[in-house]
């Protein structure tokens, strides 16, 4: 069996690779990775048992301040790469194989000052839950953690203090919980505050929640 983990060079992807130890690791900054994967799968006699789409990026700043190049790269990694990896892998999956897509609790509500990242993760959440209903022999789950304590916080300029830090998640524990739940549930949350945010997002209008966030100086 083959396990494919994107974004395995660091962060959540790396921790999944470390805990699972069955890896075909790819860095999807370049499109040639897709072709390389397809060729590898075509010549291999092994089937895919697990695909974890973890590659992604984001920038915690006002949209007017972020660079065009970084914005496009965010869309490429968070949306395009995830979609392409899922599409390419379909014909090579073993029966009852698992796809785990990494989203975020930011997918639940639009995030001012993190607009593009949150919007891209909303795509991941919606896409994952929809295709889970389509596939008969592949189990799809989407992981929506709170802020996980990785280098991503520094790279995204999202390591500021305040109320958001109350829900920070430990990397190893988050991944361990996700491994136990993947395939069994469509939406996986691994922290109480993420579960609470999901419930709140279903009860109150998003405009009201964003107004509260403004009052709390979250943006």
Tab-separated table of C-alpha atoms in Angstrom:
chain	number	residue	atom	x	y	z
A	1	UNK	CA	0.000	0.000	0.000
A	2	UNK	CA	1.094	3.548	-0.764
A	3	UNK	CA	0.530	6.541	1.520
A	4	UNK	CA	0.804	9.942	-0.150
A	5	UNK	CA	1.313	12.987	2.046
A	6	UNK	CA	1.634	16.443	0.531
A	7	UNK	CA	3.363	19.212	2.429
A	8	UNK	CA	5.348	16.594	4.357
A	9	UNK	CA	8.487	18.702	4.590
A	10	UNK	CA	7.201	20.541	7.673
A	11	UNK	CA	4.291	21.212	10.007
A	12	UNK	CA	1.201	19.014	10.069
A	13	UNK	CA	2.233	17.110	6.943
A	14	UNK	CA	5.602	16.224	8.437
A	15	UNK	CA	3.997	15.020	11.671
A	16	UNK	CA	1.567	12.799	9.755
A	17	UNK	CA	4.518	11.333	7.840
A	18	UNK	CA	6.419	10.734	11.083
A	19	UNK	CA	3.512	8.984	12.803
A	20	UNK	CA	2.333	6.940	9.817
A	21	UNK	CA	5.754	5.944	8.404
A	22	UNK	CA	4.287	4.851	5.016
A	23	UNK	CA	5.151	7.686	2.691
A	24	UNK	CA	5.370	8.972	-0.842
A	25	UNK	CA	6.150	12.577	0.051
A	26	UNK	CA	5.672	15.432	-2.392
A	27	UNK	CA	6.254	19.166	-2.317
A	28	UNK	CA	3.719	20.748	-4.642
A	29	UNK	CA	5.315	24.129	-5.176
A	30	UNK	CA	5.937	23.057	-8.776
A	31	UNK	CA	3.359	21.524	-11.109
A	32	UNK	CA	5.790	18.880	-12.327
A	33	UNK	CA	5.102	17.067	-9.055
A	34	UNK	CA	1.679	16.054	-10.384
A	35	UNK	CA	3.169	14.413	-13.469
A	36	UNK	CA	5.867	12.726	-11.398
A	37	UNK	CA	3.241	11.233	-9.118
A	38	UNK	CA	1.098	10.020	-12.003
A	39	UNK	CA	4.047	8.273	-13.656
A	40	UNK	CA	5.071	6.677	-10.363
A	41	UNK	CA	1.593	5.320	-9.794
A	42	UNK	CA	1.308	3.977	-13.335
A	43	UNK	CA	4.493	1.915	-13.056
A	44	UNK	CA	3.829	0.729	-9.510
A	45	UNK	CA	1.840	-2.397	-8.702
A	46	UNK	CA	0.790	-0.948	-5.359
A	47	UNK	CA	-2.475	0.781	-4.647
A	48	UNK	CA	-3.015	3.985	-2.682
A	49	UNK	CA	-4.402	3.319	0.766
A	50	UNK	CA	-4.107	6.837	2.131
A	51	UNK	CA	-3.873	10.332	0.659
A	52	UNK	CA	-3.322	13.250	3.024
A	53	UNK	CA	-3.570	16.664	1.374
A	54	UNK	CA	-1.663	18.824	3.845
A	55	UNK	CA	0.237	21.237	1.585
A	56	UNK	CA	-0.906	24.807	2.135
A	57	UNK	CA	-0.036	28.328	3.110
A	58	UNK	CA	-1.647	31.551	4.257
A	59	UNK	CA	-0.809	35.093	5.285
A	60	UNK	CA	-2.341	36.854	8.277
A	61	UNK	CA	-2.711	40.405	6.994
A	62	UNK	CA	-5.224	42.667	5.315
A	63	UNK	CA	-5.858	41.634	1.715
A	64	UNK	CA	-4.658	44.984	0.401
A	65	UNK	CA	-1.284	44.406	2.049
A	66	UNK	CA	-0.537	40.871	0.832
A	67	UNK	CA	1.506	40.367	-2.323
A	68	UNK	CA	-0.098	39.199	-5.537
A	69	UNK	CA	2.417	36.355	-5.906
A	70	UNK	CA	1.736	35.023	-2.405
A	71	UNK	CA	-2.003	35.267	-2.964
A	72	UNK	CA	-1.776	33.188	-6.132
A	73	UNK	CA	0.515	30.671	-4.434
A	74	UNK	CA	-1.987	30.333	-1.599
A	75	UNK	CA	-4.737	29.497	-4.073
A	76	UNK	CA	-2.461	27.091	-5.954
A	77	UNK	CA	-1.487	25.116	-2.841
A	78	UNK	CA	-4.681	25.272	-0.809
A	79	UNK	CA	-7.138	24.683	-3.649
A	80	UNK	CA	-5.543	23.712	-6.961
A	81	UNK	CA	-2.972	21.236	-5.611
A	82	UNK	CA	-5.472	19.545	-3.295
A	83	UNK	CA	-7.993	19.162	-6.108
A	84	UNK	CA	-5.375	17.895	-8.553
A	85	UNK	CA	-3.941	15.379	-6.093
A	86	UNK	CA	-7.402	14.007	-5.376
A	87	UNK	CA	-8.269	13.758	-9.073
A	88	UNK	CA	-4.994	12.104	-10.095
A	89	UNK	CA	-5.171	9.541	-7.292
A	90	UNK	CA	-8.722	8.285	-7.855
A	91	UNK	CA	-7.901	5.567	-10.380
A	92	UNK	CA	-5.158	4.138	-8.158
A	93	UNK	CA	-6.985	3.782	-4.830
A	94	UNK	CA	-7.514	0.469	-3.120
A	95	UNK	CA	-11.006	-0.363	-1.882
A	96	UNK	CA	-11.817	1.458	1.357
A	97	UNK	CA	-8.852	3.784	0.917
A	98	UNK	CA	-8.875	7.064	2.827
A	99	UNK	CA	-8.465	10.683	1.775
A	100	UNK	CA	-7.784	13.177	4.560
A	101	UNK	CA	-7.897	16.826	3.520
A	102	UNK	CA	-6.469	19.398	5.919
A	103	UNK	CA	-8.682	22.452	6.266
A	104	UNK	CA	-9.018	24.678	9.345
A	105	UNK	CA	-11.562	25.984	11.803
A	106	UNK	CA	-11.111	29.204	9.798
A	107	UNK	CA	-13.287	27.484	7.180
A	108	UNK	CA	-16.356	27.865	9.398
A	109	UNK	CA	-16.568	31.672	9.289
A	110	UNK	CA	-15.123	34.362	6.959
A	111	UNK	CA	-11.931	35.730	8.515
A	112	UNK	CA	-11.132	39.411	8.137
A	113	UNK	CA	-7.342	39.896	7.967
A	114	UNK	CA	-7.046	36.240	6.936
A	115	UNK	CA	-9.545	36.416	4.088
A	116	UNK	CA	-7.873	34.373	1.371
A	117	UNK	CA	-6.723	31.576	3.683
A	118	UNK	CA	-10.134	31.189	5.318
A	119	UNK	CA	-11.903	31.265	1.957
A	120	UNK	CA	-9.575	28.608	0.540
A	121	UNK	CA	-10.171	26.372	3.557
A	122	UNK	CA	-13.923	26.824	3.126
A	123	UNK	CA	-13.439	25.354	-0.333
A	124	UNK	CA	-11.560	22.399	1.143
A	125	UNK	CA	-14.332	21.795	3.671
A	126	UNK	CA	-17.154	22.013	1.121
A	127	UNK	CA	-15.313	19.966	-1.511
A	128	UNK	CA	-14.381	17.215	0.942
A	129	UNK	CA	-17.853	16.768	2.375
A	130	UNK	CA	-19.398	16.709	-1.099
A	131	UNK	CA	-17.095	14.116	-2.684
A	132	UNK	CA	-17.415	11.898	0.394
A	133	UNK	CA	-21.049	11.434	-0.670
A	134	UNK	CA	-19.998	10.645	-4.243
A	135	UNK	CA	-17.343	8.003	-3.580
A	136	UNK	CA	-18.391	4.439	-2.771
A	137	UNK	CA	-15.008	2.793	-2.181
A	138	UNK	CA	-13.021	5.773	-0.837
A	139	UNK	CA	-13.606	7.332	2.578
A	140	UNK	CA	-13.072	11.096	2.686
A	141	UNK	CA	-12.512	13.116	5.860
A	142	UNK	CA	-11.646	16.752	6.389
A	143	UNK	CA	-9.635	17.911	9.398
A	144	UNK	CA	-10.515	21.353	10.755
A	145	UNK	CA	-8.128	22.127	13.612
A	146	UNK	CA	-7.654	25.387	15.433
A	147	UNK	CA	-4.284	27.093	15.193
A	148	UNK	CA	-1.714	24.313	15.474
A	149	UNK	CA	1.612	25.138	17.066
A	150	UNK	CA	3.896	24.816	14.034
A	151	UNK	CA	6.206	27.088	12.051
A	152	UNK	CA	3.134	27.984	9.971
A	153	UNK	CA	2.161	30.479	12.683
A	154	UNK	CA	5.380	32.402	12.090
A	155	UNK	CA	5.339	32.134	8.304
A	156	UNK	CA	1.732	33.350	8.156
A	157	UNK	CA	2.342	36.204	10.642
A	158	UNK	CA	-0.392	34.561	12.700
A	159	UNK	CA	1.549	34.076	15.928
A	160	UNK	CA	0.248	37.149	17.723
A	161	UNK	CA	-1.111	36.860	21.254
A	162	UNK	CA	-4.634	37.455	22.420
A	163	UNK	CA	-7.848	35.457	22.416
A	164	UNK	CA	-6.855	33.302	19.429
A	165	UNK	CA	-4.048	31.725	21.442
A	166	UNK	CA	-6.586	30.213	23.845
A	167	UNK	CA	-7.388	27.510	21.305
A	168	UNK	CA	-3.883	26.665	20.113
A	169	UNK	CA	-3.432	22.946	19.468
A	170	UNK	CA	-0.482	20.675	20.122
A	171	UNK	CA	0.843	19.258	16.844
A	172	UNK	CA	1.464	15.661	17.935
A	173	UNK	CA	-1.874	15.319	19.737
A	174	UNK	CA	-3.801	16.845	16.832
A	175	UNK	CA	-2.290	14.427	14.325
A	176	UNK	CA	-2.730	11.416	16.614
A	177	UNK	CA	-6.430	12.205	17.090
A	178	UNK	CA	-6.901	12.761	13.356
A	179	UNK	CA	-5.315	9.407	12.501
A	180	UNK	CA	-7.779	7.634	14.804
A	181	UNK	CA	-10.800	9.410	13.307
A	182	UNK	CA	-9.915	9.689	9.610
A	183	UNK	CA	-12.226	7.767	7.350
A	184	UNK	CA	-14.761	7.272	10.132
A	185	UNK	CA	-16.088	10.852	10.184
A	186	UNK	CA	-16.525	13.388	7.418
A	187	UNK	CA	-15.605	16.420	9.574
A	188	UNK	CA	-12.905	16.053	12.230
A	189	UNK	CA	-12.255	18.615	14.959
A	190	UNK	CA	-9.599	17.937	17.580
A	191	UNK	CA	-10.063	20.789	20.058
A	192	UNK	CA	-13.117	21.893	22.096
A	193	UNK	CA	-12.872	25.497	20.884
A	194	UNK	CA	-13.047	24.334	17.259
A	195	UNK	CA	-16.199	22.365	18.064
A	196	UNK	CA	-17.680	25.428	19.776
A	197	UNK	CA	-16.832	27.643	16.793
A	198	UNK	CA	-18.528	25.166	14.462
A	199	UNK	CA	-21.700	25.261	16.547
A	200	UNK	CA	-21.622	29.066	16.760
A	201	UNK	CA	-21.188	29.314	12.985
A	202	UNK	CA	-24.423	27.358	12.540
A	203	UNK	CA	-26.450	29.378	15.049
A	204	UNK	CA	-25.493	33.010	14.461
A	205	UNK	CA	-25.209	35.010	11.222
A	206	UNK	CA	-21.619	35.321	10.100
A	207	UNK	CA	-21.962	39.092	9.925
A	208	UNK	CA	-22.811	39.175	13.650
A	209	UNK	CA	-19.872	36.920	14.546
A	210	UNK	CA	-17.481	39.097	12.532
A	211	UNK	CA	-18.867	42.187	14.301
A	212	UNK	CA	-18.074	40.544	17.649
A	213	UNK	CA	-14.568	39.749	16.400
A	214	UNK	CA	-14.124	43.413	15.508
A	215	UNK	CA	-15.204	44.445	18.993
A	216	UNK	CA	-12.642	42.022	20.415
A	217	UNK	CA	-9.955	43.671	18.242
A	218	UNK	CA	-9.306	40.449	16.356
A	219	UNK	CA	-8.875	42.479	13.163
